[in-house]
Coordinates of C-alpha atoms in Angstrom, one line a residue:
Chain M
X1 CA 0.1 -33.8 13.7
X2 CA 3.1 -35.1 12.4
X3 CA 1.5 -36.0 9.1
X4 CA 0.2 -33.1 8.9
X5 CA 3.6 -30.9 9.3
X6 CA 4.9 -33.5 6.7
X7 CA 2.5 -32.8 4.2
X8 CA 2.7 -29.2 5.3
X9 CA 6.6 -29.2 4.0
X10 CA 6.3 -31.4 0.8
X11 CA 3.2 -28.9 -0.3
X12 CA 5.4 -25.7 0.9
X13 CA 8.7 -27.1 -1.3
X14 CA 6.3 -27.7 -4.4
X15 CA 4.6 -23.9 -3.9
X16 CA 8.1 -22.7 -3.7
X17 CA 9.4 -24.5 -7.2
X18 CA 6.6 -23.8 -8.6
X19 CA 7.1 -20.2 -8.6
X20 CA 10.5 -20.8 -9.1
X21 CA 9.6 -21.1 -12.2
X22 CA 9.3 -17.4 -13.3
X23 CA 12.7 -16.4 -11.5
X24 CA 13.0 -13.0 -12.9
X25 CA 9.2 -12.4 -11.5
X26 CA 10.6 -13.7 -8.2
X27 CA 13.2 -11.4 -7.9
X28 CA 11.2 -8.3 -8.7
X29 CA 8.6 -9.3 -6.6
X30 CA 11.2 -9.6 -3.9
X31 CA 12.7 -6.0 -4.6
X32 CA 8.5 -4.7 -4.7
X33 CA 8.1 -6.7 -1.1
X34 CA 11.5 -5.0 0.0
X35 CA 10.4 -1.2 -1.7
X36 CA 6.6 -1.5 -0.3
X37 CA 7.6 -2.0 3.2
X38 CA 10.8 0.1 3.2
X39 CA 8.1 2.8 2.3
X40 CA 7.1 3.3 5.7
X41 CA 10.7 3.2 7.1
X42 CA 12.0 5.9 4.8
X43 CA 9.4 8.1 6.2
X44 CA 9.9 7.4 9.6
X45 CA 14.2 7.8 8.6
X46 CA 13.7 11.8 6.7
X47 CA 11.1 13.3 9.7
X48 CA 13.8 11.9 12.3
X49 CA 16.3 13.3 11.0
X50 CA 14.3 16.7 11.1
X51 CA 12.5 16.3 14.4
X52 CA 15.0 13.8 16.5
X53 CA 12.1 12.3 18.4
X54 CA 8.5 11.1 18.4
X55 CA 6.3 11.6 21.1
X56 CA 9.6 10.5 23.4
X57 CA 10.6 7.9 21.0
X58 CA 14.0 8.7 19.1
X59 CA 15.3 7.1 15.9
X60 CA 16.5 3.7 17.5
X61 CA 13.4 3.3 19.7
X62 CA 11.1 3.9 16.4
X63 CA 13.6 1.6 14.2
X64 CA 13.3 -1.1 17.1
X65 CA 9.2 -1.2 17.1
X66 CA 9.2 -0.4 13.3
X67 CA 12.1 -3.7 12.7
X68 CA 10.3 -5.9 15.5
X69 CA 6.8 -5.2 13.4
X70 CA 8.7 -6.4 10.1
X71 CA 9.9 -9.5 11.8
X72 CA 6.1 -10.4 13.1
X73 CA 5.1 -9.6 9.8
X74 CA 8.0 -11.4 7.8
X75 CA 7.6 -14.6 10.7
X76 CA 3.6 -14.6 9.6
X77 CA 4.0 -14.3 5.7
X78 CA 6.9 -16.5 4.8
X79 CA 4.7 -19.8 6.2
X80 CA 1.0 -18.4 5.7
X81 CA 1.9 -16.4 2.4
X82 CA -0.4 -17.8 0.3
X83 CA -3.2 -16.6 2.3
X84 CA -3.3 -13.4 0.8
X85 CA -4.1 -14.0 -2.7
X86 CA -6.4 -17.2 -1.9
X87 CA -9.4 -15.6 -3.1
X88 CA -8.2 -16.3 -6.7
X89 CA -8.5 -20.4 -5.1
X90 CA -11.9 -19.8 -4.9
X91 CA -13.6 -17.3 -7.5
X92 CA -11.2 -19.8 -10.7
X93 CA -12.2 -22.9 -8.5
X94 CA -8.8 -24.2 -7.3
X95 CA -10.7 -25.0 -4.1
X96 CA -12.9 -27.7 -6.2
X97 CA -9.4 -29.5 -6.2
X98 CA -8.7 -29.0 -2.9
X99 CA -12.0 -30.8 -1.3
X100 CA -11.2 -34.0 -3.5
X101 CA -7.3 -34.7 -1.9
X102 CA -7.5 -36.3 1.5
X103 CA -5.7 -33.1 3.3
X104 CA -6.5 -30.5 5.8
X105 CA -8.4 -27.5 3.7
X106 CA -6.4 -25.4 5.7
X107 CA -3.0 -26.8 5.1
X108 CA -3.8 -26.8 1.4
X109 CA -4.7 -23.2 1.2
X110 CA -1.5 -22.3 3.1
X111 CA 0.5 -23.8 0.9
X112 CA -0.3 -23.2 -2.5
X113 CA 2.0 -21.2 -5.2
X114 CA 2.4 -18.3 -3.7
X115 CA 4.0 -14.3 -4.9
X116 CA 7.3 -13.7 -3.1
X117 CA 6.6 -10.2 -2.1
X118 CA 7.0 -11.7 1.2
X119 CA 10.3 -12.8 0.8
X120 CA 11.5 -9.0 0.4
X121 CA 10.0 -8.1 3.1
X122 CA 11.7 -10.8 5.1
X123 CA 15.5 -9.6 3.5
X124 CA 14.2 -6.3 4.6
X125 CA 12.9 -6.8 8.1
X126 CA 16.3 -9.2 8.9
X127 CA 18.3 -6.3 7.8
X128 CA 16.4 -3.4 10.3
X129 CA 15.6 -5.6 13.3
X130 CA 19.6 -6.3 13.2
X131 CA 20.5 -3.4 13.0
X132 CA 18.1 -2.3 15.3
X133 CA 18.9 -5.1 18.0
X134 CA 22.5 -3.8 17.6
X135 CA 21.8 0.0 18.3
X136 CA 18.3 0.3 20.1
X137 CA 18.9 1.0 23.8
X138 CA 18.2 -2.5 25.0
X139 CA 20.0 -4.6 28.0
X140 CA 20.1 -7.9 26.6
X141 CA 20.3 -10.7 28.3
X142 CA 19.2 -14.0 27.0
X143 CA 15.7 -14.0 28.8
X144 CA 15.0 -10.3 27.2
X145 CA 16.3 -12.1 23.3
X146 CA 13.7 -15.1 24.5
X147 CA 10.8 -12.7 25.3
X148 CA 11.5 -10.2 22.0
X149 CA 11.6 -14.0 19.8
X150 CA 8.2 -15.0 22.3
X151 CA 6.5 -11.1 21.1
X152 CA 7.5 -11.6 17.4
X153 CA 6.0 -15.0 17.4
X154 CA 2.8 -13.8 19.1
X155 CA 2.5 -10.4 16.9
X156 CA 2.6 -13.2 13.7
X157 CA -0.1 -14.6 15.0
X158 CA -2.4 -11.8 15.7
X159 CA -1.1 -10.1 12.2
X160 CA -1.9 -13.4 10.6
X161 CA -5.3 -13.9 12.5
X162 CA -6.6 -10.6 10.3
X163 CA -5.6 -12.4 7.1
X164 CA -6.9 -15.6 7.8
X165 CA -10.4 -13.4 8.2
X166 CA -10.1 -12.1 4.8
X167 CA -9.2 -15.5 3.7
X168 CA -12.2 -16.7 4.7
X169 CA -14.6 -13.9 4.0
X170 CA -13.7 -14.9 -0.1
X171 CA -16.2 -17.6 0.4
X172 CA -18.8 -15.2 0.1
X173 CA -17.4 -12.5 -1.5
X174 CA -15.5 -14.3 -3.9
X175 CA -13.0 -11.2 -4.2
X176 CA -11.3 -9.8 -1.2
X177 CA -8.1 -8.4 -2.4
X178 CA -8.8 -4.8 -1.8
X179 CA -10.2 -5.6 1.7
X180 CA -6.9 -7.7 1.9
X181 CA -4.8 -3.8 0.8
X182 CA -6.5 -2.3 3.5
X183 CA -6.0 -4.9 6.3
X184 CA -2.5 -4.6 5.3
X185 CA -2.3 -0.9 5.1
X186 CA -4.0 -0.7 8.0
X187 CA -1.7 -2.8 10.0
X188 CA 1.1 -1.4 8.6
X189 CA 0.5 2.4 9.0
X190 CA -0.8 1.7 12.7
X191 CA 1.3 -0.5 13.9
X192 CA 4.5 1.0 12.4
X193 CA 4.5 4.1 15.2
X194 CA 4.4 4.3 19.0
X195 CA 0.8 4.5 19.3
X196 CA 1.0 7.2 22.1
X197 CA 0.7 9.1 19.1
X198 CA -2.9 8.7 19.9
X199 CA -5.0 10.0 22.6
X200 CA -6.1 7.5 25.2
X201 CA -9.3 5.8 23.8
X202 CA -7.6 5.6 20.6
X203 CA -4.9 3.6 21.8
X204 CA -7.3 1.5 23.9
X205 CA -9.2 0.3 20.8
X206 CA -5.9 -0.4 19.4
X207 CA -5.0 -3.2 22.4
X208 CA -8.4 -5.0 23.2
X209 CA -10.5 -4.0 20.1
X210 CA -8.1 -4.6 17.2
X211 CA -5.3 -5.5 19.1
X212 CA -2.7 -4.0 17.1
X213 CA -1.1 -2.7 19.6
X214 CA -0.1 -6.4 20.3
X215 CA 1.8 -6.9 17.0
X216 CA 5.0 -4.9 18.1
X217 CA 4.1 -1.4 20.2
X218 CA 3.3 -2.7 23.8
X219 CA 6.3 -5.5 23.3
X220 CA 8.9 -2.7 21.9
X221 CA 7.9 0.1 24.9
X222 CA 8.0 -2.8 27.6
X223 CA 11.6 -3.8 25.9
X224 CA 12.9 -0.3 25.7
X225 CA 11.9 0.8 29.1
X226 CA 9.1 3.6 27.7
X227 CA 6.0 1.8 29.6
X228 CA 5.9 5.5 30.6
X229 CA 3.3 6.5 28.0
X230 CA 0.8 3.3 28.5
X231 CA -2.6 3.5 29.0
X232 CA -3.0 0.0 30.1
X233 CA -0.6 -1.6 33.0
X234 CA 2.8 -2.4 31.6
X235 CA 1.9 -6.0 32.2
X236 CA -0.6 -6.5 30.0
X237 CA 1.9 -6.4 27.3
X238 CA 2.9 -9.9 29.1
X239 CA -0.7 -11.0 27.3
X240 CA 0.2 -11.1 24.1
X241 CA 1.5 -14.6 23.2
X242 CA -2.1 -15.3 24.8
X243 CA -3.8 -12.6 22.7
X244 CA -2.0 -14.3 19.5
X245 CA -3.1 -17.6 20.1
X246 CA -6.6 -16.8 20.8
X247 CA -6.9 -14.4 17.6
X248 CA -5.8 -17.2 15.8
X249 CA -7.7 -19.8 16.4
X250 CA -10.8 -17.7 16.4
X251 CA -9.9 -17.3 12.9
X252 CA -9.3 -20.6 11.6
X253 CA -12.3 -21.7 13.6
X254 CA -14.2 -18.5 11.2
X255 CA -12.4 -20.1 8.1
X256 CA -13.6 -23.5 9.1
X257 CA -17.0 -22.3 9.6
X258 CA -17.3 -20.5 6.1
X259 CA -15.5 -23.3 3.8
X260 CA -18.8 -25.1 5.3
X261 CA -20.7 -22.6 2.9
X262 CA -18.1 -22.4 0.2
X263 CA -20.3 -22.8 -3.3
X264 CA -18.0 -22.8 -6.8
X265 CA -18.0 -20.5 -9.2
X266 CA -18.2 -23.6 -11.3
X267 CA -15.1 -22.4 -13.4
Chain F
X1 CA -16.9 14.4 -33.8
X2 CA -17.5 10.9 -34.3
X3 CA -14.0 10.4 -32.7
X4 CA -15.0 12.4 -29.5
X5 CA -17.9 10.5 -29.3
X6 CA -16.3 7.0 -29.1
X7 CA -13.5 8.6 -26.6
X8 CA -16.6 10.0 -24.2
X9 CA -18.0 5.7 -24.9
X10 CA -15.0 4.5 -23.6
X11 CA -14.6 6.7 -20.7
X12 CA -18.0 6.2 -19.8
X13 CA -17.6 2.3 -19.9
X14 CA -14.6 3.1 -17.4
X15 CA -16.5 5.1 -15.1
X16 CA -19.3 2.4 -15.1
X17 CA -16.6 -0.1 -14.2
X18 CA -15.5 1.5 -11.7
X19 CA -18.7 1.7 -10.1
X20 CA -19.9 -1.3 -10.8
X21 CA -16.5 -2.3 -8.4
X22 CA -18.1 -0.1 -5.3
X23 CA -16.3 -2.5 -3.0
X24 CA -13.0 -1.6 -4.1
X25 CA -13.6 2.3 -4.3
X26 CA -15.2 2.0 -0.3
X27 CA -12.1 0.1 0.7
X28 CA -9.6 2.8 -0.8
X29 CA -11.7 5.5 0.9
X30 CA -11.3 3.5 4.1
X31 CA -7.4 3.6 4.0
X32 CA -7.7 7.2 2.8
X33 CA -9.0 7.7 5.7
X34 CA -6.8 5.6 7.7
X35 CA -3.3 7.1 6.5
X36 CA -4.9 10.8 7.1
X37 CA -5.8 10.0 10.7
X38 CA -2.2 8.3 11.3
X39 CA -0.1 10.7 9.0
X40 CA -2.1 14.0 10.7
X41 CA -1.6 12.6 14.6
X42 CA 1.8 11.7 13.3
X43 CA 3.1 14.9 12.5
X44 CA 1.1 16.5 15.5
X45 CA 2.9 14.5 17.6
X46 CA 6.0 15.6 15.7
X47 CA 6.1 19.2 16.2
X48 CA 5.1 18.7 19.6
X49 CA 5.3 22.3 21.2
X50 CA 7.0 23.9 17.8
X51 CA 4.7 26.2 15.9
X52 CA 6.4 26.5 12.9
X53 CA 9.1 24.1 10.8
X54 CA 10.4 25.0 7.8
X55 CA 8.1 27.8 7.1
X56 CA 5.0 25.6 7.2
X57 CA 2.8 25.6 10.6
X58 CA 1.4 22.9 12.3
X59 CA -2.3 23.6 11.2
X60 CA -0.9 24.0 7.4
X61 CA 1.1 20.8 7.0
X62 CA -2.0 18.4 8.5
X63 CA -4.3 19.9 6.3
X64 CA -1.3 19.7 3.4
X65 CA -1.2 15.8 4.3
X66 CA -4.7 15.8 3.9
X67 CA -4.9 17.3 0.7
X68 CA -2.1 15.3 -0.9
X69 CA -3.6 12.0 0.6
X70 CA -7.4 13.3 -1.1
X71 CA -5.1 13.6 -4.3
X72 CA -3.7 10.1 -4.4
X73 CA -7.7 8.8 -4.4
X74 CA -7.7 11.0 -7.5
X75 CA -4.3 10.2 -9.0
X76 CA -4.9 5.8 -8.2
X77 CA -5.2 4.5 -12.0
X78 CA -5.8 1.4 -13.6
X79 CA -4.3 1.8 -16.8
X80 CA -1.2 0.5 -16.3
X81 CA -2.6 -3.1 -15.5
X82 CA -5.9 -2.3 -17.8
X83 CA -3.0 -2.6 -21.0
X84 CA -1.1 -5.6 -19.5
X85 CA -4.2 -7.8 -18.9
X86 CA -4.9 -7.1 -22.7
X87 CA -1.6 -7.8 -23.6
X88 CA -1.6 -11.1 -21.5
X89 CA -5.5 -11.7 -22.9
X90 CA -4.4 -10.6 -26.6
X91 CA -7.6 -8.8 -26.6
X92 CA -4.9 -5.7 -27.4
X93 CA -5.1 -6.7 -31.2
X94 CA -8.6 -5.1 -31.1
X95 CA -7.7 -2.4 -29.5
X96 CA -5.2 -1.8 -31.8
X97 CA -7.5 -2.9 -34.7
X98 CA -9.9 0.0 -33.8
X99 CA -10.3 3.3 -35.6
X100 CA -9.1 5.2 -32.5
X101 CA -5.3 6.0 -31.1
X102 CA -4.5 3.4 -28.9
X103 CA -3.1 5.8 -26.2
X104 CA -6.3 7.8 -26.6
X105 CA -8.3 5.2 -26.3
X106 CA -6.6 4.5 -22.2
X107 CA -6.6 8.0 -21.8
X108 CA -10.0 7.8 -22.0
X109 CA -10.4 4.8 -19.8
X110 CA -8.1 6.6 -17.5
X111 CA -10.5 9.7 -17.8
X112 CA -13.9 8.0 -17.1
X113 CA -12.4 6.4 -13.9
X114 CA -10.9 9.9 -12.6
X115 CA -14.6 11.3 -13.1
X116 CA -15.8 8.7 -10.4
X117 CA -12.8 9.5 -8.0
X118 CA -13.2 13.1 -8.4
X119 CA -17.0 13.0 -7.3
X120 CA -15.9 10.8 -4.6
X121 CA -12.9 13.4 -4.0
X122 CA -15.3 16.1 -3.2
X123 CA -17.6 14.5 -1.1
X124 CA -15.0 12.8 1.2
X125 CA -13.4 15.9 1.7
X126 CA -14.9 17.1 4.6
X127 CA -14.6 14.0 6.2
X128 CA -10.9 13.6 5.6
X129 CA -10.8 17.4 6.7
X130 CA -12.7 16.7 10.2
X131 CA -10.4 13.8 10.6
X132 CA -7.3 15.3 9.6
X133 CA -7.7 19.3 9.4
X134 CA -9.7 21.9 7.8
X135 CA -8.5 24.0 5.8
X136 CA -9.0 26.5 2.3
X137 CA -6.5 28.5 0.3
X138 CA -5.2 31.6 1.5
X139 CA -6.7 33.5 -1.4
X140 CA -8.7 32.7 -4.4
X141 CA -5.5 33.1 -6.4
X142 CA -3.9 30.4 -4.7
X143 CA -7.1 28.4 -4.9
X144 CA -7.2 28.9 -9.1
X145 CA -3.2 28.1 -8.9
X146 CA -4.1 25.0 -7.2
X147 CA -6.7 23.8 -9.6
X148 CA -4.1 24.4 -12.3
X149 CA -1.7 22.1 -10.5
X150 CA -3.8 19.8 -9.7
X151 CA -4.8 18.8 -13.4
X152 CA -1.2 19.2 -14.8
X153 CA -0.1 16.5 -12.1
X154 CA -3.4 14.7 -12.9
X155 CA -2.2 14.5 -16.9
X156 CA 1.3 14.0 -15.7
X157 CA 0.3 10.7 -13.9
X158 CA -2.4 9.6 -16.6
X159 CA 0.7 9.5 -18.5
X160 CA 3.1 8.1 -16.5
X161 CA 0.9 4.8 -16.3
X162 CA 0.3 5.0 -20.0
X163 CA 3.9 4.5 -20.7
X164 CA 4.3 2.0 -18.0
X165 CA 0.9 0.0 -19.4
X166 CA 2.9 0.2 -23.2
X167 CA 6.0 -1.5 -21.7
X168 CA 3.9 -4.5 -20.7
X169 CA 4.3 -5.0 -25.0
X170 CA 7.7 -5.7 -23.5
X171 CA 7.2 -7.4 -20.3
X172 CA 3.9 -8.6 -20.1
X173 CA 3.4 -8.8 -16.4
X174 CA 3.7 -4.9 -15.2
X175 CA 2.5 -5.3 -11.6
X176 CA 6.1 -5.0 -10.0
X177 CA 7.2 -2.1 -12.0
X178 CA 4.0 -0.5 -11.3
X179 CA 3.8 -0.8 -7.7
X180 CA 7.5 0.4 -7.7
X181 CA 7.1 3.2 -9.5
X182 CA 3.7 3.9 -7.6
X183 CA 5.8 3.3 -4.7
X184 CA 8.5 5.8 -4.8
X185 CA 6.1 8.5 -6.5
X186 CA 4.1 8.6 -3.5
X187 CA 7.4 8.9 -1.3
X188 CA 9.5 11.3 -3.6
X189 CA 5.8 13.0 -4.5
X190 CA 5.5 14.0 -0.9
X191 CA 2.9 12.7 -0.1
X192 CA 3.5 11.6 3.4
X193 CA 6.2 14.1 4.2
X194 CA 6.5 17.5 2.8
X195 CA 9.7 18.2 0.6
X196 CA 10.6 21.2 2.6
X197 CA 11.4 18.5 5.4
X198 CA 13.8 15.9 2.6
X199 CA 17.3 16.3 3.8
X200 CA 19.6 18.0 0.7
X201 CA 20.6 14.8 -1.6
X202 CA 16.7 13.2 -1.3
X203 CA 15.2 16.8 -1.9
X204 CA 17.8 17.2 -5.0
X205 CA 16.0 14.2 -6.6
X206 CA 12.5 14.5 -5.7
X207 CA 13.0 17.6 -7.1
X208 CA 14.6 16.4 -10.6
X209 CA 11.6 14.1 -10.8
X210 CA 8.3 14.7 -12.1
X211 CA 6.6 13.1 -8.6
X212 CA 6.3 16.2 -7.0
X213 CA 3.5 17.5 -9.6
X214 CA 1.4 14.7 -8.5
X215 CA 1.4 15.5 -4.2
X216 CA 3.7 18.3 -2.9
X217 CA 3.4 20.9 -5.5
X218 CA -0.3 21.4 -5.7
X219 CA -0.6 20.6 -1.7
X220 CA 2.0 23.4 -1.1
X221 CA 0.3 25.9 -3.1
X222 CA -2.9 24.7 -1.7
X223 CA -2.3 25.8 1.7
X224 CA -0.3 28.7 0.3
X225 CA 3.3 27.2 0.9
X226 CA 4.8 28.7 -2.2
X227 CA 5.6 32.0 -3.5
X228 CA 4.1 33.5 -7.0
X229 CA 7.5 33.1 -8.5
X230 CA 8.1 29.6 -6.9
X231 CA 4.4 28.5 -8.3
X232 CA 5.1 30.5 -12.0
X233 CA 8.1 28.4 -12.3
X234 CA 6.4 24.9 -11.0
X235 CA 3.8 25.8 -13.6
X236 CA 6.7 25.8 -16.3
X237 CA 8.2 22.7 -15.5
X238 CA 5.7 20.6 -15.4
X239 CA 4.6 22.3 -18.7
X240 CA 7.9 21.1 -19.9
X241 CA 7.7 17.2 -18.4
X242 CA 3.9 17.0 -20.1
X243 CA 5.8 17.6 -23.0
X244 CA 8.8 15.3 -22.5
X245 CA 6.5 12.6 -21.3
X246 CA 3.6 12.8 -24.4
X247 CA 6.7 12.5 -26.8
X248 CA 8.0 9.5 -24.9
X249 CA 4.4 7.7 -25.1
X250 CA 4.1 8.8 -28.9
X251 CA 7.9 7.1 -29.6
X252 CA 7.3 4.4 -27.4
X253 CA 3.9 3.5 -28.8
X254 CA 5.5 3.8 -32.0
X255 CA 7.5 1.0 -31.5
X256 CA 5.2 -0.8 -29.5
X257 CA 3.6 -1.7 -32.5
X258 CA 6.1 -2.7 -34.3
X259 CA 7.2 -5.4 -31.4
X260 CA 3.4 -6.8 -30.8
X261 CA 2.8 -10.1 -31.5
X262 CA -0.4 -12.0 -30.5
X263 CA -0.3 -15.2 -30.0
X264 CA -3.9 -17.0 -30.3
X265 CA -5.6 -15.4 -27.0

């Protein structure tokens, strides 16, 4: 395990000068990360300030479940970045390098060069789960800041679980970016709003059938005291560090399984 | 003759592109249809027990969001990264070698591709209208208005991407700028939230900006938001920003030229 986490760094520092490389890309890419998530916030910000609540939620509940979604999704993408373009390993044959070094396949696709779109939307997501921390209408004490740091670590997970899928569906597809745009509009767009939004069955699928009600709704309402509009006992938000680690190792187990059948494009 | 001939070649080489690339066109539709679900229980969920805000009803703003999101399908274009990958390829120098305009030549692409989206427009409509809301115009006026719109925001964007695919002469790599600009066109376009709604400053600048053409104002007068006056004017302007835009890619192009260099490819 250790060698593994060692290798894990040294291949993360070399991804990371790599792109260094192109520093102007990096810092537009950062701005784009920053801009493409900011998106969703500016909407939720102008039809606030018009209609003052959501379904019960006001302003600084929404920007607390919108800020604690950007910090599972920041957590996920700043170690497991390069993830989302590593169908470009496979169809240009990058992955015929990988099988000859004596390292985990896994590790390796993690840590390759990677964009640094995530890195805006980790300046971004620091910026609005502050401020959110600061103004959402939350008793802290330090066992509430060590369950809100347990439910971001488990929404990364389950948010990471979906891309690891895609990940590993490029072995036979060979391109999966646009199924990778709608796994991450998707998770943005649904898991961005109190999903009481949503009539009852909707909101079910949302928990036990794609669970992204995991990611950040069930932990914000149980946080901010609005368990009121569950469908499922307030307790099962409780579930979620399990529901993370199960989701992803399901999926690395799937990515396992289909590197088995990885064929190269011979490029 | 012959000219129009090799334009049609081109855009129906784009068209068969884009279908050869089903996958990608399926997954769009799947998001479309995502965001109209989300955006329509969204604002349902908004107005709560109001009936009207801002003039526009419940009823008329989800099937506004559902047009506007049926129009982005339409208005998603490749050109932009179409000209940078040629730049970046050098495969640009025969572009440029051809005895076509270079411009026309990605209008075109950008027209065969529409042709594809449109068909897929109109039969997904229904679909995004039982998942979001149905709708029609108030009048067949309004309908015709609408159509009128619709393409003017249509050329508007087609050349909007041609001018950010001729900067990649500049910068090569025009992803980032794209997706900004893409970005904030959807946002400042209206597409997720009607402009009647933008508090004074944001609505002061989303109105300066040629965005609108491409989400709000065809939407609005779709579900008969706007007034003949209001729609008579909307027609002007974006008359005007046609104008101010196709000189800007006929300059820019200009120089374009001028700056290209290709090395080997």
């Amino acid at each position: 395990m250790q060698r593994y986490l060692r290798i894990y760094f040294a291949l993360q520092r070399a991804s990371v000068q790599s792109s260094m490389a192109y520093r102007a890309n990096v810092i537009i890419m950062v701005l784009t990360g920053a801009l493409w998530q900011g998106g969703g916030l500016a909407i939720v910000l102008v039809v606030l300030a018009h209609f003052h609540t959501l379904a019960g939620w006001d302003f600084r509940d929404v920007a607390f479940l919108y800020g604690l979604r950007l910090m599972a999704h920041a957590t996920w993408l700043t170690p497991l970045g390069s993830l989302t373009g590593f169908d470009f390993a496979v169809r240009y044959g990058d992955f015929d390098q990988m099988l000859l070094r004596p390292v985990n396949l896994f590790v390796q696709a993690t840590t390759r060069p990677r964009w640094f779109l995530g890195l805006g939307d980790g300046v971004l997501a620091v910026g609005v789960f502050t401020a959110a921390v600061l103004y959402a209408p939350v008793h802290w004490t330090p066992g509430r800041a060590l369950l809100c740091a347990v439910f971001i670590g488990a929404g990364a997970l389950i948010e990471s679980s979906a891309w690891v899928v895609v990940a590993a569906l490029a072995f036979s597809m060979t391109a999966t970016s646009q199924i990778g745009q709608l796994t991450d509009g998707a998770m943005g767009t649904l898991g961005s709003y109190p999903l009481n939004i949503f009539g009852a069955t909707t909101q079910r699928v949302l928990t036990f059938g794609v669970p992204i009600a995991f990611v950040a709704y069930l932990a914000s309402a149980l946080l901010l005291g609005k368990t009121n509009g569950l469908v499922v006992p307030s307790w099962v938000a409780y579930l979620a560090p399990a529901a993370g680690a199960l989701c992803f190792s399901l999926a690395v187990w799937f990515w396992s399984r289909q590197a088995r059948h990885y064929q190269s494009t011979g490029q | 003759m012959k000219r129009v001939s090799a334009y049609l070649c081109y855009a129906r080489a784009s068209a068969a592109v884009a279908v050869r690339y089903r996958t990608a066109l399926l997954t769009q539709v799947a998001l479309l249809l995502v965001q109209v679900f989300v955006l329509t229980r969204l604002w349902h969920a908004l107005y709560g027990t109001h009936n009207q805000e801002e003039g526009l009803s419940v009823h008329s703003t989800v099937v506004y969001l559902t047009v506007t999101n049926l129009q982005t399908l339409l208005m998603s274009t490749s050109v932009a990264g179409f000209v940078s990958y040629r730049v970046r390829q050098g495969s640009v120098a025969t572009d440029l070698a051809r005895p076509l305009g270079f411009v026309g030549q990605m209008l075109a692409w950008h027209s065969g591709k529409a042709i594809v989206l449109l068909c897929i427009d109109l039969a997904l409509a229904p679909v995004a209208m039982l998942v979001g809301g149905f709708g029609a115009p108030p009048s067949p006026a309004y309908a015709a208005w609408y159509i009128l719109l619709l393409v003017t925001g249509w050329a508007l964007n087609a050349f909007i991407a041609t001018l950010i695919g001729l900067s990649a002469l500049w910068l090569v790599q025009v992803f980032a700028v794209s997706a900004i600009v893409r970005l904030s066109g959807q946002f400042l376009g209206g597409i997720a939230v009607p402009l009647v709604f933008f508090p004074g400053l944001l609505r002061n600048i989303a109105d300066a900006l040629p965005f609108q053409f491409l989400g709000y104002v065809p939407a609005a007068a779709y579900v008969g938001g706007l007034s003949d006056g209001r729609i008579l004017r909307d027609v002007g302007v974006a008359s005007v920003w046609v104008v101010v835009l196709g000189a800007s890619i006929w300059a820019v192009e200009r120089r374009a030229r001028r700056k290209l260099t290709v090395a080997g490819g």
